CSV table of C-alpha atoms in Angstrom, one decimal:
chain,number,residue,atom,x,y,z
A,14,MET,CA,-3.0,36.3,-2.5
A,15,PRO,CA,-1.6,36.2,0.8
A,16,VAL,CA,-3.7,37.2,4.0
A,17,PRO,CA,-2.9,39.8,6.4
A,18,ASP,CA,-3.5,37.9,9.7
A,19,GLY,CA,-4.1,39.9,13.1
A,20,ASN,CA,-0.5,41.9,13.3
A,21,GLY,CA,-1.5,43.9,10.1
A,22,ASP,CA,1.5,41.3,8.5
A,23,LYS,CA,0.9,38.7,6.0
A,24,ALA,CA,0.4,35.3,7.7
A,25,ALA,CA,3.3,33.2,5.6
A,26,HIS,CA,1.1,29.7,5.4
A,27,CYS,CA,-0.3,31.6,2.2
A,28,TYR,CA,1.9,32.5,0.2
A,29,PRO,CA,2.4,30.5,-3.5
A,30,LEU,CA,4.6,26.7,-2.9
A,31,ARG,CA,7.0,28.2,-4.2
A,32,ARG,CA,8.1,30.7,-2.4
A,33,VAL,CA,7.7,28.7,1.4
A,34,VAL,CA,10.1,26.5,-0.1
A,35,ALA,CA,13.7,26.7,1.1
A,36,ALA,CA,16.4,29.7,-1.9
A,37,THR,CA,18.3,27.3,-3.3
A,38,SER,CA,17.1,25.3,-6.4
A,39,ASP,CA,18.5,21.7,-5.8
A,40,ALA,CA,16.5,21.9,-2.2
A,41,LYS,CA,13.3,23.3,-4.2
A,42,GLU,CA,13.2,20.4,-6.5
A,43,GLU,CA,13.6,18.7,-3.9
A,44,ALA,CA,10.9,19.1,-1.9
A,45,VAL,CA,8.0,19.6,-4.5
A,46,SER,CA,9.4,16.4,-6.7
A,47,ARG,CA,7.7,14.0,-3.7
A,48,PHE,CA,4.4,15.8,-4.3
A,49,ARG,CA,1.4,14.4,-7.5
A,50,ARG,CA,-0.1,17.1,-9.3
A,51,LEU,CA,-3.9,16.7,-10.0
A,52,SER,CA,-5.4,19.5,-12.6
A,53,HIS,CA,-6.1,21.6,-9.0
A,54,THR,CA,-4.1,19.9,-6.0
A,55,LEU,CA,-1.0,19.5,-5.2
A,56,TRP,CA,-0.7,16.2,-2.6
A,57,HIS,CA,1.6,13.3,-1.5
A,58,CYS,CA,-1.1,11.1,0.5
A,59,GLN,CA,1.0,7.5,1.1
A,60,TYR,CA,-0.5,4.5,2.8
A,61,HIS,CA,0.7,1.7,4.3
A,62,VAL,CA,-1.9,-1.5,4.4
A,63,VAL,CA,-1.6,-5.1,5.0
A,64,TRP,CA,-4.9,-7.6,3.9
A,65,VAL,CA,-4.6,-11.3,4.9
A,66,PRO,CA,-6.3,-14.4,3.2
A,67,LYS,CA,-9.8,-15.7,5.0
A,68,TYR,CA,-8.5,-18.0,7.9
A,69,ARG,CA,-4.9,-16.6,7.5
A,70,TYR,CA,-4.1,-19.7,5.4
A,71,ARG,CA,-0.4,-20.3,4.1
A,72,ILE,CA,-1.7,-19.8,0.8
A,73,LEU,CA,0.2,-16.9,-0.8
A,74,THR,CA,2.7,-19.3,-1.8
A,75,GLY,CA,4.2,-20.2,-6.0
A,76,SER,CA,1.9,-19.6,-8.4
A,77,VAL,CA,-1.0,-17.8,-6.3
A,78,LYS,CA,1.9,-15.1,-4.9
A,79,GLN,CA,3.1,-14.2,-8.6
A,80,ALA,CA,-1.1,-13.3,-9.4
A,81,ALA,CA,-1.2,-11.9,-6.1
A,82,GLU,CA,1.1,-8.6,-7.3
A,83,ASP,CA,0.0,-8.7,-10.4
A,84,GLY,CA,-4.1,-8.3,-9.7
A,85,VAL,CA,-2.3,-5.4,-7.6
A,86,GLN,CA,-0.5,-3.7,-9.7
A,87,ALA,CA,-3.2,-3.9,-12.4
A,88,ILE,CA,-5.4,-3.1,-10.0
A,89,CYS,CA,-3.6,-0.1,-8.5
A,90,GLY,CA,-2.2,1.0,-11.5
A,91,TYR,CA,-6.1,1.3,-13.1
A,92,ALA,CA,-7.4,2.6,-9.8
A,93,GLY,CA,-4.2,5.8,-10.5
A,94,CYS,CA,-2.7,4.7,-7.9
A,95,GLU,CA,1.2,4.4,-7.5
A,96,VAL,CA,2.5,0.8,-5.6
A,97,VAL,CA,6.1,2.6,-3.7
A,98,GLU,CA,6.8,-0.6,-1.8
A,99,LEU,CA,4.5,-4.8,-2.2
A,100,ASN,CA,5.8,-7.7,-0.7
A,101,VAL,CA,3.4,-11.1,-0.6
A,102,GLN,CA,3.8,-12.8,2.3
A,103,PRO,CA,2.7,-16.9,2.3
A,104,ASP,CA,-0.1,-15.4,5.1
A,105,HIS,CA,-1.0,-11.7,3.6
A,106,ILE,CA,-0.4,-8.9,1.5
A,107,HIS,CA,2.3,-5.4,3.2
A,108,LEU,CA,1.9,-2.8,1.0
A,109,VAL,CA,2.9,0.9,0.5
A,110,LEU,CA,1.4,2.8,-2.0
A,111,MET,CA,0.4,6.5,-3.5
A,112,ILE,CA,-3.3,6.7,-3.4
A,113,PRO,CA,-4.9,11.0,-5.3
A,114,PRO,CA,-7.2,12.2,-2.4
A,115,LYS,CA,-9.7,12.1,-5.0
A,116,VAL,CA,-9.8,8.0,-4.2
A,117,ALA,CA,-10.7,7.3,-0.9
A,118,VAL,CA,-9.0,4.5,0.8
A,119,SER,CA,-11.5,2.3,1.7
A,120,ASP,CA,-13.0,2.1,-2.4
A,121,LEU,CA,-9.3,1.0,-3.5
A,122,LEU,CA,-9.8,-1.3,-1.2
A,123,ASP,CA,-12.7,-2.7,-1.4
A,124,ARG,CA,-11.9,-2.7,-5.4
A,125,LEU,CA,-8.1,-4.5,-4.6
A,126,LYS,CA,-9.9,-6.9,-2.7
A,127,GLY,CA,-12.9,-7.9,-4.4
A,128,GLN,CA,-11.0,-8.2,-8.0
A,129,SER,CA,-8.0,-9.6,-6.8
A,130,SER,CA,-10.6,-12.6,-5.3
A,131,MET,CA,-11.9,-12.9,-8.7
A,132,LYS,CA,-8.4,-13.5,-10.3
A,133,MET,CA,-7.6,-16.0,-7.8
A,134,PHE,CA,-10.4,-17.6,-7.8
A,135,HIS,CA,-11.0,-18.0,-11.8
A,136,PRO,CA,-7.1,-20.0,-12.4
A,137,PHE,CA,-7.2,-21.7,-9.0
A,138,ARG,CA,-10.3,-23.6,-8.9
A,139,TYR,CA,-9.1,-26.1,-6.3
A,140,LEU,CA,-9.6,-22.6,-4.0
A,141,LYS,CA,-12.8,-22.4,-4.6
A,142,LYS,CA,-14.0,-26.0,-3.7
A,143,LYS,CA,-13.2,-25.7,-0.5
A,144,PRO,CA,-15.7,-25.8,1.5
A,145,TYR,CA,-15.1,-22.8,4.4
A,146,TRP,CA,-14.0,-20.8,1.6
A,147,GLY,CA,-16.7,-20.0,-0.8
A,148,ASN,CA,-16.7,-17.3,-2.8
A,149,HIS,CA,-14.6,-15.0,-0.3
A,150,PHE,CA,-10.6,-15.1,-1.0
A,151,TRP,CA,-9.9,-12.3,1.3
A,152,ALA,CA,-10.2,-12.2,5.1
A,153,LYS,CA,-12.8,-8.8,6.3
A,154,GLY,CA,-11.2,-5.6,6.9
A,155,TYR,CA,-7.6,-4.9,6.7
A,156,CYS,CA,-4.9,-2.5,8.8
A,157,VAL,CA,-3.9,1.2,6.9
A,158,ASP,CA,-1.7,3.7,8.5
A,159,THR,CA,-0.7,6.8,6.7
A,160,VAL,CA,3.1,6.4,6.6
A,161,GLY,CA,4.7,10.6,7.3
A,162,LEU,CA,8.2,11.0,8.0
A,163,ASP,CA,9.4,7.7,9.0
A,164,ALA,CA,8.6,6.4,5.4
A,165,ASP,CA,11.9,4.8,4.7
A,166,MET,CA,11.5,2.6,7.9
A,167,ILE,CA,7.9,1.1,6.5
A,168,ARG,CA,9.8,0.9,3.1
A,169,LYS,CA,12.2,-1.5,5.0
A,170,TYR,CA,10.4,-2.5,7.0
A,171,VAL,CA,7.9,-4.2,3.7
A,172,ARG,CA,11.2,-5.1,2.1
A,173,TYR,CA,12.3,-7.5,4.6
A,174,GLN,CA,9.7,-8.3,6.7
A,175,GLU,CA,9.6,-11.8,4.6
A,176,GLN,CA,13.3,-11.9,5.9
A,177,LYS,CA,12.3,-11.4,10.0
A,178,GLU,CA,9.9,-13.9,9.2
A,179,GLN,CA,12.2,-16.8,7.9
A,180,GLN,CA,14.5,-15.9,11.2
A,181,PHE,CA,11.9,-16.0,13.6
A,182,GLU,CA,10.6,-19.5,11.6
A,183,GLN,CA,13.8,-20.6,11.8
A,184,LEU,CA,14.1,-20.3,15.2
A,185,GLN,CA,11.1,-22.2,16.4
A,186,LEU,CA,12.6,-25.0,15.2
A,187,CYS,CA,15.9,-25.0,16.8
A,188,ASP,CA,13.8,-24.4,20.1
């Protein structure tokens, strides 16, 4: 129910969502479609996350890269998160995902890094034999940022970041 503001008028932000959205049905569907629903929540929480292997080794190639992609997809799916974009580079992972408000970003990243580390060491036992790796596949920490109105720009950045890195490496080889 709307609540009156100081002038006796009803505050616009208190109206139900369907009245705040534009009058046309197409605009209404577009505005609501980007949101997800929980039992009592309408949400759109999108994050851009980046993390690296220990010592930023360029180890995420070939079958290790595929295992990392599969692990991230599986763990995010199990946690109820939606992977929007995923790009595994040889020395880092870019991930754009939707995380429900009931899941803490730090808890998800702890789970992602911990469980994917175990998934990496199981089939690739040679990684564990290196004395500096021990039981840690990923470096400590990560970078996380919310994705707002510039979501398309960030998605394109994640999608085409590998091409930009290859172009940069080619320029370095020419020098």
